[in-house]
Coordinates of C-alpha atoms (C1' of nucleotides) in Angstrom, one line a residue:
Chain A
M1 CA 21.6 -67.9 40.4
K2 CA 19.1 -68.4 37.6
K3 CA 18.0 -65.7 35.3
N4 CA 14.3 -65.3 34.9
G5 CA 12.9 -66.3 31.6
E6 CA 16.3 -67.0 30.1
D7 CA 16.6 -70.4 28.6
R8 CA 20.1 -71.8 28.9
R9 CA 20.0 -73.0 25.3
T10 CA 19.4 -69.5 23.9
A11 CA 22.3 -68.1 26.0
K12 CA 24.6 -70.9 24.9
T13 CA 23.6 -70.5 21.2
R14 CA 24.1 -66.7 21.3
A15 CA 27.5 -67.0 23.0
S16 CA 28.6 -69.6 20.4
L17 CA 27.6 -67.4 17.6
H18 CA 29.3 -64.3 18.9
Q19 CA 32.5 -66.3 19.6
A20 CA 32.4 -67.8 16.2
L21 CA 32.0 -64.5 14.5
I22 CA 35.0 -63.0 16.3
S23 CA 37.2 -66.0 15.5
L24 CA 36.2 -65.9 11.9
I25 CA 36.8 -62.2 11.6
L26 CA 40.3 -62.6 12.9
R27 CA 40.8 -65.5 10.6
K28 CA 39.5 -64.2 7.3
G29 CA 38.2 -60.6 7.8
Y30 CA 34.6 -59.5 8.3
D31 CA 33.6 -59.1 4.7
S32 CA 34.5 -62.6 3.7
V33 CA 32.7 -64.2 6.6
T34 CA 29.4 -65.8 5.6
V35 CA 26.5 -66.9 7.7
Q36 CA 27.3 -70.4 6.5
D37 CA 30.8 -70.1 8.1
I38 CA 29.3 -68.8 11.3
I39 CA 26.8 -71.5 11.9
D40 CA 29.4 -74.2 10.9
E41 CA 31.9 -72.8 13.3
A42 CA 29.3 -72.4 16.1
N43 CA 27.6 -75.7 15.4
V44 CA 24.2 -74.1 15.2
G45 CA 21.4 -74.8 12.8
R46 CA 20.6 -72.4 10.0
S47 CA 17.1 -71.7 11.1
T48 CA 18.3 -71.2 14.7
F49 CA 20.6 -68.4 13.6
Y50 CA 17.8 -66.6 11.8
S51 CA 15.5 -67.0 14.8
H52 CA 18.0 -65.0 16.8
Y53 CA 19.4 -62.5 14.3
T54 CA 18.3 -61.1 11.0
G55 CA 21.8 -61.6 9.6
K56 CA 25.5 -61.3 10.0
E57 CA 25.4 -57.5 10.6
D58 CA 22.7 -57.9 13.3
L59 CA 24.8 -60.4 15.1
F60 CA 27.8 -58.1 14.8
R61 CA 25.9 -55.1 16.1
K62 CA 24.6 -56.9 19.2
G63 CA 28.1 -58.0 20.0
F64 CA 29.4 -54.5 19.5
D65 CA 26.7 -53.1 21.8
S66 CA 27.6 -55.3 24.7
L67 CA 31.3 -54.6 24.3
R68 CA 30.5 -50.9 24.3
Q69 CA 28.5 -51.3 27.5
L70 CA 31.4 -53.0 29.1
L71 CA 33.6 -50.2 28.1
G72 CA 31.2 -47.7 29.5
E73 CA 31.3 -49.4 32.9
H74 CA 35.1 -49.5 32.8
Q75 CA 35.2 -45.8 32.0
N76 CA 33.0 -45.0 35.0
R77 CA 35.0 -47.2 37.3
A78 CA 38.3 -45.7 36.1
L79 CA 37.1 -42.1 36.4
R80 CA 35.6 -42.7 39.8
S81 CA 38.6 -44.4 41.3
R82 CA 41.2 -41.9 40.0
A83 CA 40.0 -38.8 41.7
G84 CA 41.1 -35.5 40.1
V85 CA 41.6 -37.1 36.8
K86 CA 37.9 -36.8 35.9
D87 CA 38.1 -33.3 34.6
R88 CA 41.3 -33.8 32.7
I89 CA 41.0 -33.3 28.9
L90 CA 40.7 -36.4 26.8
A91 CA 40.0 -38.5 29.8
F92 CA 38.4 -41.2 27.7
S93 CA 41.7 -42.3 26.2
R94 CA 43.4 -44.2 29.1
P95 CA 40.4 -46.4 30.1
M96 CA 39.9 -47.2 26.5
F97 CA 43.4 -48.3 25.9
E98 CA 43.2 -50.4 29.1
H99 CA 39.9 -51.9 28.0
A100 CA 41.4 -52.8 24.6
A101 CA 44.4 -54.5 26.3
D102 CA 42.0 -56.6 28.4
H103 CA 40.0 -57.6 25.3
K104 CA 42.7 -57.6 22.7
E105 CA 41.2 -60.3 20.5
V106 CA 37.9 -58.6 20.2
Y107 CA 39.4 -55.2 19.6
Q108 CA 41.7 -56.6 16.9
A109 CA 38.6 -58.1 15.2
L110 CA 37.0 -54.7 15.2
V111 CA 39.5 -51.9 14.4
G112 CA 42.0 -53.3 12.0
N113 CA 41.4 -54.1 8.4
R114 CA 39.9 -57.3 9.6
G115 CA 36.8 -55.5 10.8
G116 CA 34.5 -54.2 8.1
M117 CA 33.0 -50.9 7.3
V118 CA 30.2 -51.6 9.7
A119 CA 32.6 -51.8 12.6
L120 CA 34.6 -48.8 11.6
Y121 CA 31.5 -46.7 11.3
Q122 CA 30.1 -47.8 14.7
I123 CA 33.4 -47.0 16.4
Q124 CA 33.8 -43.7 14.6
R125 CA 30.3 -42.6 15.7
F126 CA 30.8 -43.8 19.2
L127 CA 34.2 -42.1 19.6
T128 CA 32.8 -38.9 18.1
E129 CA 30.2 -38.7 20.8
L130 CA 32.8 -39.4 23.4
V131 CA 35.2 -36.8 22.2
R132 CA 32.5 -34.2 21.7
A133 CA 31.3 -34.6 25.3
D134 CA 34.8 -34.6 26.5
L135 CA 35.7 -31.3 24.8
T136 CA 32.5 -29.7 25.8
A137 CA 33.2 -30.6 29.4
T138 CA 36.7 -29.4 29.4
L139 CA 36.7 -26.5 27.0
G140 CA 33.1 -25.4 27.2
A141 CA 30.5 -25.2 24.5
D142 CA 31.6 -24.2 21.0
K143 CA 30.8 -20.5 20.6
S144 CA 32.3 -19.8 17.2
N145 CA 29.9 -20.1 14.3
T146 CA 32.3 -21.9 12.1
G147 CA 32.6 -25.7 12.3
Q148 CA 36.0 -25.5 13.9
R149 CA 35.0 -27.5 17.0
E150 CA 33.6 -30.2 14.8
L151 CA 36.8 -30.3 12.8
V152 CA 38.9 -30.7 15.9
I153 CA 36.7 -33.6 17.0
Q154 CA 37.1 -35.4 13.7
F155 CA 40.8 -34.8 13.8
V156 CA 41.1 -36.3 17.3
V157 CA 38.9 -39.2 16.5
G158 CA 40.7 -40.1 13.4
A159 CA 44.1 -39.8 15.1
F160 CA 42.9 -41.9 18.0
M161 CA 41.6 -44.7 15.9
A162 CA 44.8 -44.8 13.9
V163 CA 46.9 -45.0 17.0
L164 CA 44.7 -47.6 18.6
T165 CA 44.9 -49.8 15.5
W166 CA 48.6 -49.4 15.2
W167 CA 49.0 -50.3 18.8
L168 CA 46.9 -53.4 18.6
D169 CA 48.7 -54.7 15.6
H170 CA 52.1 -53.8 17.0
K171 CA 54.2 -56.7 18.0
A172 CA 56.2 -55.1 20.8
R173 CA 53.6 -54.4 23.4
I174 CA 53.7 -51.0 24.8
P175 CA 51.7 -50.7 28.1
P176 CA 48.4 -48.9 27.9
E177 CA 49.5 -46.0 30.1
R178 CA 52.4 -45.3 27.8
I179 CA 50.5 -45.3 24.6
D180 CA 47.9 -43.2 26.3
A181 CA 50.5 -40.6 27.4
W182 CA 51.9 -40.4 23.8
F183 CA 48.5 -40.0 22.3
R184 CA 47.3 -37.4 24.7
S185 CA 50.4 -35.3 24.5
M186 CA 50.1 -35.2 20.7
A187 CA 46.4 -34.6 20.6
M188 CA 46.5 -32.0 23.3
E189 CA 48.8 -29.7 21.4
S190 CA 46.5 -30.0 18.3
I191 CA 43.5 -29.1 20.3
L192 CA 45.0 -26.2 22.1
S193 CA 46.4 -24.8 18.8
I194 CA 42.9 -24.2 17.5
G195 CA 40.0 -25.6 19.5
Chain B
M1 CA 46.6 -38.4 -32.2
K2 CA 46.0 -42.1 -32.2
K3 CA 47.2 -44.4 -29.4
N4 CA 49.0 -47.4 -30.6
G5 CA 47.3 -50.6 -30.1
E6 CA 44.4 -49.1 -28.2
D7 CA 41.0 -50.1 -29.6
R8 CA 38.4 -47.4 -29.2
R9 CA 35.9 -50.0 -28.1
T10 CA 38.0 -51.1 -25.1
A11 CA 38.6 -47.6 -24.1
K12 CA 34.9 -46.8 -24.2
T13 CA 34.1 -49.9 -22.3
R14 CA 36.6 -49.3 -19.5
A15 CA 35.5 -45.7 -19.2
S16 CA 31.9 -46.7 -18.9
L17 CA 32.7 -49.3 -16.2
H18 CA 34.7 -46.9 -14.1
Q19 CA 32.1 -44.2 -14.3
A20 CA 29.4 -46.7 -13.5
L21 CA 31.2 -47.9 -10.4
I22 CA 31.7 -44.4 -9.1
S23 CA 28.1 -43.6 -9.6
L24 CA 26.9 -46.7 -7.9
I25 CA 29.3 -46.3 -5.0
L26 CA 27.9 -42.8 -4.4
R27 CA 24.3 -44.2 -4.7
K28 CA 24.5 -47.3 -2.6
G29 CA 27.9 -47.7 -1.1
Y30 CA 30.8 -49.9 -2.3
D31 CA 29.8 -53.1 -0.5
S32 CA 26.3 -53.4 -1.9
V33 CA 27.4 -52.7 -5.4
T34 CA 27.3 -56.0 -7.5
V35 CA 28.9 -56.8 -10.8
Q36 CA 25.4 -57.1 -12.1
D37 CA 24.7 -53.5 -11.1
I38 CA 27.8 -52.3 -12.8
I39 CA 27.3 -53.9 -16.1
D40 CA 23.7 -52.9 -16.2
E41 CA 24.6 -49.3 -15.4
A42 CA 27.4 -49.3 -17.9
N43 CA 25.5 -51.3 -20.6
V44 CA 28.2 -53.8 -20.9
G45 CA 28.0 -57.5 -21.4
R46 CA 28.8 -59.8 -18.5
S47 CA 31.6 -61.6 -20.4
T48 CA 33.0 -58.3 -21.5
F49 CA 33.4 -57.2 -17.9
Y50 CA 35.3 -60.3 -17.0
S51 CA 37.5 -60.1 -20.0
H52 CA 38.7 -56.7 -18.7
Y53 CA 38.7 -57.2 -14.9
T54 CA 38.8 -60.2 -12.6
G55 CA 36.0 -58.7 -10.5
K56 CA 34.6 -55.6 -8.7
E57 CA 37.7 -55.1 -6.7
D58 CA 40.0 -55.3 -9.7
L59 CA 38.0 -52.6 -11.5
F60 CA 38.1 -50.5 -8.4
R61 CA 41.9 -50.8 -7.9
K62 CA 42.7 -49.9 -11.5
G63 CA 40.6 -46.8 -11.1
F64 CA 42.2 -45.9 -7.9
D65 CA 45.6 -46.4 -9.4
S66 CA 45.0 -43.9 -12.2
L67 CA 43.6 -41.4 -9.7
R68 CA 46.7 -41.8 -7.6
Q69 CA 48.8 -41.1 -10.6
L70 CA 46.9 -37.9 -11.4
L71 CA 47.4 -36.9 -7.8
G72 CA 51.1 -37.6 -8.0
E73 CA 51.4 -35.4 -11.1
H74 CA 49.5 -32.6 -9.4
Q75 CA 51.7 -32.9 -6.3
N76 CA 54.8 -32.5 -8.5
R77 CA 53.4 -29.6 -10.4
A78 CA 52.3 -27.8 -7.2
L79 CA 55.6 -28.3 -5.4
R80 CA 57.6 -27.2 -8.4
S81 CA 55.6 -24.0 -9.0
R82 CA 55.5 -22.8 -5.5
A83 CA 59.2 -22.4 -4.7
G84 CA 60.3 -22.4 -1.2
V85 CA 57.3 -24.4 -0.1
K86 CA 58.9 -27.7 -1.2
D87 CA 60.8 -28.2 2.0
R88 CA 58.0 -27.2 4.3
I89 CA 56.7 -30.0 6.6
L90 CA 53.5 -31.8 5.6
A91 CA 53.7 -30.3 2.1
F92 CA 51.6 -33.1 0.7
S93 CA 48.5 -31.8 2.4
R94 CA 47.6 -28.7 0.3
P95 CA 47.9 -30.3 -3.2
M96 CA 45.9 -33.2 -1.9
F97 CA 43.0 -31.0 -0.7
E98 CA 43.1 -29.2 -4.0
H99 CA 43.0 -32.4 -6.0
A100 CA 40.1 -33.6 -3.9
A101 CA 38.2 -30.4 -4.6
D102 CA 38.8 -30.9 -8.3
H103 CA 37.6 -34.5 -8.2
K104 CA 35.1 -34.2 -5.5
E105 CA 32.7 -36.9 -6.7
V106 CA 35.5 -39.5 -7.0
Y107 CA 37.0 -38.6 -3.7
Q108 CA 33.6 -38.8 -2.0
A109 CA 33.1 -42.3 -3.5
L110 CA 36.4 -43.3 -1.9
V111 CA 36.9 -41.9 1.5
G112 CA 33.5 -41.7 3.2
N113 CA 31.5 -44.6 4.5
R114 CA 30.5 -45.1 0.9
G115 CA 33.9 -46.5 0.0
G116 CA 34.6 -49.9 1.2
M117 CA 37.5 -51.4 3.3
V118 CA 39.5 -51.8 0.1
A119 CA 39.4 -48.1 -0.6
L120 CA 40.3 -47.2 3.0
Y121 CA 43.1 -49.6 3.1
Q122 CA 44.6 -48.4 -0.2
I123 CA 44.4 -44.8 0.8
Q124 CA 45.8 -45.5 4.2
R125 CA 48.8 -47.3 2.8
F126 CA 49.4 -44.6 0.2
L127 CA 49.2 -41.8 2.7
T128 CA 51.5 -43.6 5.1
E129 CA 54.2 -43.7 2.5
L130 CA 53.6 -40.1 1.7
V131 CA 53.8 -38.9 5.3
R132 CA 56.8 -41.1 6.1
A133 CA 58.7 -39.6 3.2
D134 CA 57.6 -36.2 4.2
L135 CA 58.8 -36.5 7.8
T136 CA 62.0 -38.1 6.8
A137 CA 62.7 -35.2 4.4
T138 CA 61.9 -32.5 6.9
L139 CA 62.9 -34.1 10.2
G140 CA 65.6 -36.5 9.1
A141 CA 65.6 -40.2 9.6
D142 CA 64.3 -41.7 12.8
K143 CA 67.1 -42.3 15.2
S144 CA 65.3 -43.4 18.3
N145 CA 65.0 -47.2 18.7
T146 CA 61.3 -47.0 19.8
G147 CA 58.6 -46.9 17.2
Q148 CA 57.8 -43.3 18.0
R149 CA 58.2 -42.1 14.5
E150 CA 55.9 -44.7 13.2
L151 CA 53.4 -43.8 15.8
V152 CA 53.5 -40.2 14.7
I153 CA 53.0 -41.2 11.1
Q154 CA 49.9 -43.2 12.0
F155 CA 48.6 -40.3 14.1
V156 CA 49.0 -37.9 11.2
V157 CA 47.5 -40.2 8.6
G158 CA 44.5 -41.0 10.7
A159 CA 43.9 -37.4 11.5
F160 CA 44.3 -36.4 7.9
M161 CA 41.9 -39.0 6.6
A162 CA 39.3 -37.9 9.1
V163 CA 39.6 -34.3 8.3
L164 CA 39.5 -35.0 4.5
T165 CA 36.4 -37.1 4.9
W166 CA 34.7 -34.5 7.1
W167 CA 35.6 -31.8 4.6
L168 CA 34.2 -33.7 1.7
D169 CA 30.9 -34.4 3.4
H170 CA 30.6 -31.0 4.8
K171 CA 27.8 -28.9 3.2
A172 CA 29.4 -25.5 3.5
R173 CA 32.4 -25.6 1.4
I174 CA 35.6 -24.4 2.9
P175 CA 38.3 -23.6 0.4
P176 CA 41.2 -26.1 0.2
E177 CA 43.8 -23.6 1.3
R178 CA 41.8 -22.9 4.5
I179 CA 41.2 -26.5 5.5
D180 CA 44.8 -27.2 4.7
A181 CA 45.9 -24.4 7.0
W182 CA 43.8 -25.8 9.8
F183 CA 45.0 -29.3 9.4
R184 CA 48.6 -28.4 9.2
S185 CA 48.5 -26.1 12.2
M186 CA 47.0 -28.9 14.2
A187 CA 49.2 -31.6 13.0
M188 CA 52.3 -29.6 13.2
E189 CA 52.0 -29.1 17.0
S190 CA 51.5 -32.9 17.4
I191 CA 54.6 -33.7 15.5
L192 CA 56.8 -31.2 17.2
S193 CA 55.5 -32.3 20.6
I194 CA 57.1 -35.7 20.1
G195 CA 58.7 -35.7 16.7
Chain C
dT1 C1' 6.5 -85.5 34.8
dC2 C1' 5.0 -82.7 31.1
dA3 C1' 3.8 -78.8 28.3
dC4 C1' 6.4 -75.6 25.9
dA5 C1' 10.1 -73.5 23.8
dA6 C1' 14.4 -74.0 21.3
dT7 C1' 16.9 -76.5 18.0
dT8 C1' 17.4 -79.2 14.0
dA9 C1' 17.8 -81.0 9.1
dA10 C1' 16.0 -80.6 4.8
dA11 C1' 14.2 -78.4 1.0
dC12 C1' 13.0 -74.2 -1.5
dA13 C1' 13.2 -70.0 -4.5
dC14 C1' 16.1 -66.5 -5.3
dA15 C1' 20.2 -63.5 -6.4
dG16 C1' 24.9 -63.1 -7.6
dT17 C1' 29.3 -65.2 -9.4
dG18 C1' 32.6 -66.6 -12.8
dT19 C1' 33.2 -69.3 -17.2
dG20 C1' 32.5 -70.9 -21.9
dC21 C1' 30.8 -70.5 -26.6
dG22 C1' 29.0 -69.0 -31.2
dG23 C1' 27.6 -65.2 -33.8
dC24 C1' 27.9 -60.4 -34.8
dA25 C1' 29.8 -55.8 -35.5
dA26 C1' 33.3 -52.5 -34.9
dC27 C1' 37.9 -51.5 -35.8
dC28 C1' 42.5 -50.8 -38.0
dA29 C1' 45.7 -51.3 -41.5
dA30 C1' 46.8 -52.0 -46.1
Chain D
dT1 C1' 37.1 -50.4 -49.8
dT2 C1' 38.3 -54.5 -48.2
dG3 C1' 39.6 -58.3 -45.2
dG4 C1' 41.4 -60.2 -41.2
dT5 C1' 41.4 -59.3 -36.4
dT6 C1' 39.5 -58.1 -32.2
dG7 C1' 36.2 -56.8 -28.9
dC8 C1' 31.5 -57.2 -27.6
dC9 C1' 27.1 -59.6 -26.8
dG10 C1' 23.6 -62.9 -25.3
dC11 C1' 22.8 -67.0 -23.5
dA12 C1' 23.5 -70.9 -20.7
dC13 C1' 25.7 -73.5 -17.0
dA14 C1' 27.4 -74.9 -12.4
dC15 C1' 28.2 -73.0 -8.1
dT16 C1' 27.9 -70.5 -3.6
dG17 C1' 25.3 -68.1 -0.4
dT18 C1' 20.8 -66.2 1.3
dG19 C1' 16.6 -66.1 3.9
dT20 C1' 12.3 -68.8 4.8
dT21 C1' 9.4 -72.7 5.8
dT22 C1' 8.2 -77.2 7.5
dA23 C1' 7.8 -81.1 10.5
dA24 C1' 10.3 -83.7 13.8
dT25 C1' 13.3 -83.9 17.9
dT26 C1' 15.3 -82.5 22.1
dG27 C1' 16.2 -79.6 26.3
dT28 C1' 14.2 -76.8 29.9
dG29 C1' 11.8 -74.9 33.7
dA30 C1' 7.9 -75.3 36.6

DNA sequence: TCACAATTAAACACAGTGTGCGGCAACCAA
DNA sequence: TTGGTTGCCGCACACTGTGTTTAATTGTGA
C-alpha cells in the first residue's frame, strides 16, 4: 500500500520531528524547547527541519491539526454509535475525555503548564467553536441582545479545560465516563441557570 | 515622608521597568518581549537591569506580587465594609472584578493571550488557594475520600479565569457587579450540584 | 539502473543573553 | 556644602540559538 508521491524519507522525518517535540515538551516544557533540541532528539539535519517547517511553532501547529482531525473522527464515530445521545447537551465532552485517555501523552504535552500559550490558545479556540455549536444545537440560537450566550460559552470552555488538565495530571486515574459525568452535571446546572 | 534606605534612583528605575514591561506585553505579548526591548523602552542600562532582576521573568514576578498584595488589601477592605457578605460563598469574586476594573491595563497584560504561561500559572495557583479557602469556609472541610472537592475547585477557577478574560477583552463594558452576579449564579449551581 | 528528490554538515550573519569593568553622576547624611 | 557611598551607564565579551545557503551525499520510485 504505497502512497502516491509520498517519499518514505519525508514521512519518517516528519514523524521523528513530531515525536521529538512531544517528548521534549513533556521533559522541559514547550517554551524552553529549541529547534536545536528537536533536531538533536530526532536526528535530523538543521536544513532538513527548515525545509519542512518554518519553525518550532509551525511544527507544533501541524501536529495539533492532525490530532484535532483524529478527535473529530472519534467524535463522529462516538455520536453515531451511541444513538439518542447525539442531541444531548454538551455531547462533545465524553468523546473528548475518551480521546484524551487514548492519547494521554500527547494531551499532557498540550494542556498542562508544559504546553505553551500557542497550545492553550489553539485548544481554547477549538473548544469555543465546539461548545458554541453544541449550545446552538441544543438550546437554539441566542436571541438576547446581550452577550450572555458568549459568556456561558467562555464559562464552560474554561471550566472544561481546567477539569481536563486536572484529570490528566491526576495520579489516581478516574475513568473517562466518570469524569465526564462529573463535568457535565456541574456544567449543565450553570448553563440552565442562565443560558 | 522619606523611606529609609530607599534611593530615589532605584525606585525610579524599578518603576520604569515595570511600566515598560506592561506596555510591551500589551503591545506584542509577553513571549516576544525581550530584555532588550524592556531596557530600551524604560531607558535603562543593560547592567542596571540585571543588577535589579535576574531576568524578564523575575521582573514580571515582582510586579505580579505587588499587584497581588494590592488585591489582597482590596479584598479585606471590601469584605470588612460590606457586613454580612463575608460569609457568602465565592465572596472573592466581586472584589476581584472591581480590582480588575480599577487596573484594567495591568490585568489585560496578565490574563489574556498577551500574558505568558508564567502569568497564567501564577494566577491559577493564586486563585486555587483563594477558592479552596472560600469553599472550606462556606462548605466546611472536604470529608469525602475522592478528589471531588479538588475537582470542583479546578472547575470554578477555570471558569472564573475564562470569564475574567472575556470580560476584560470585551468592548462593551459590563459593570463589575453585573459580571460578578452572572459568574456567581452560574458557579453556585455547579458547586451545589456536587459540592 | 538512473535521474531526481531528500538529507546532510558546515559555515554565515544576526539577535538576544548574562557578566564584568571603569567612569560618571545622583544621592543622603553630616 | 561637602564627601563618601551608591546606583547608573556604556562598552565589550563569550555564549546560545536562529534561519539561510552551499555543495556533497544518499535513498527512493519508476
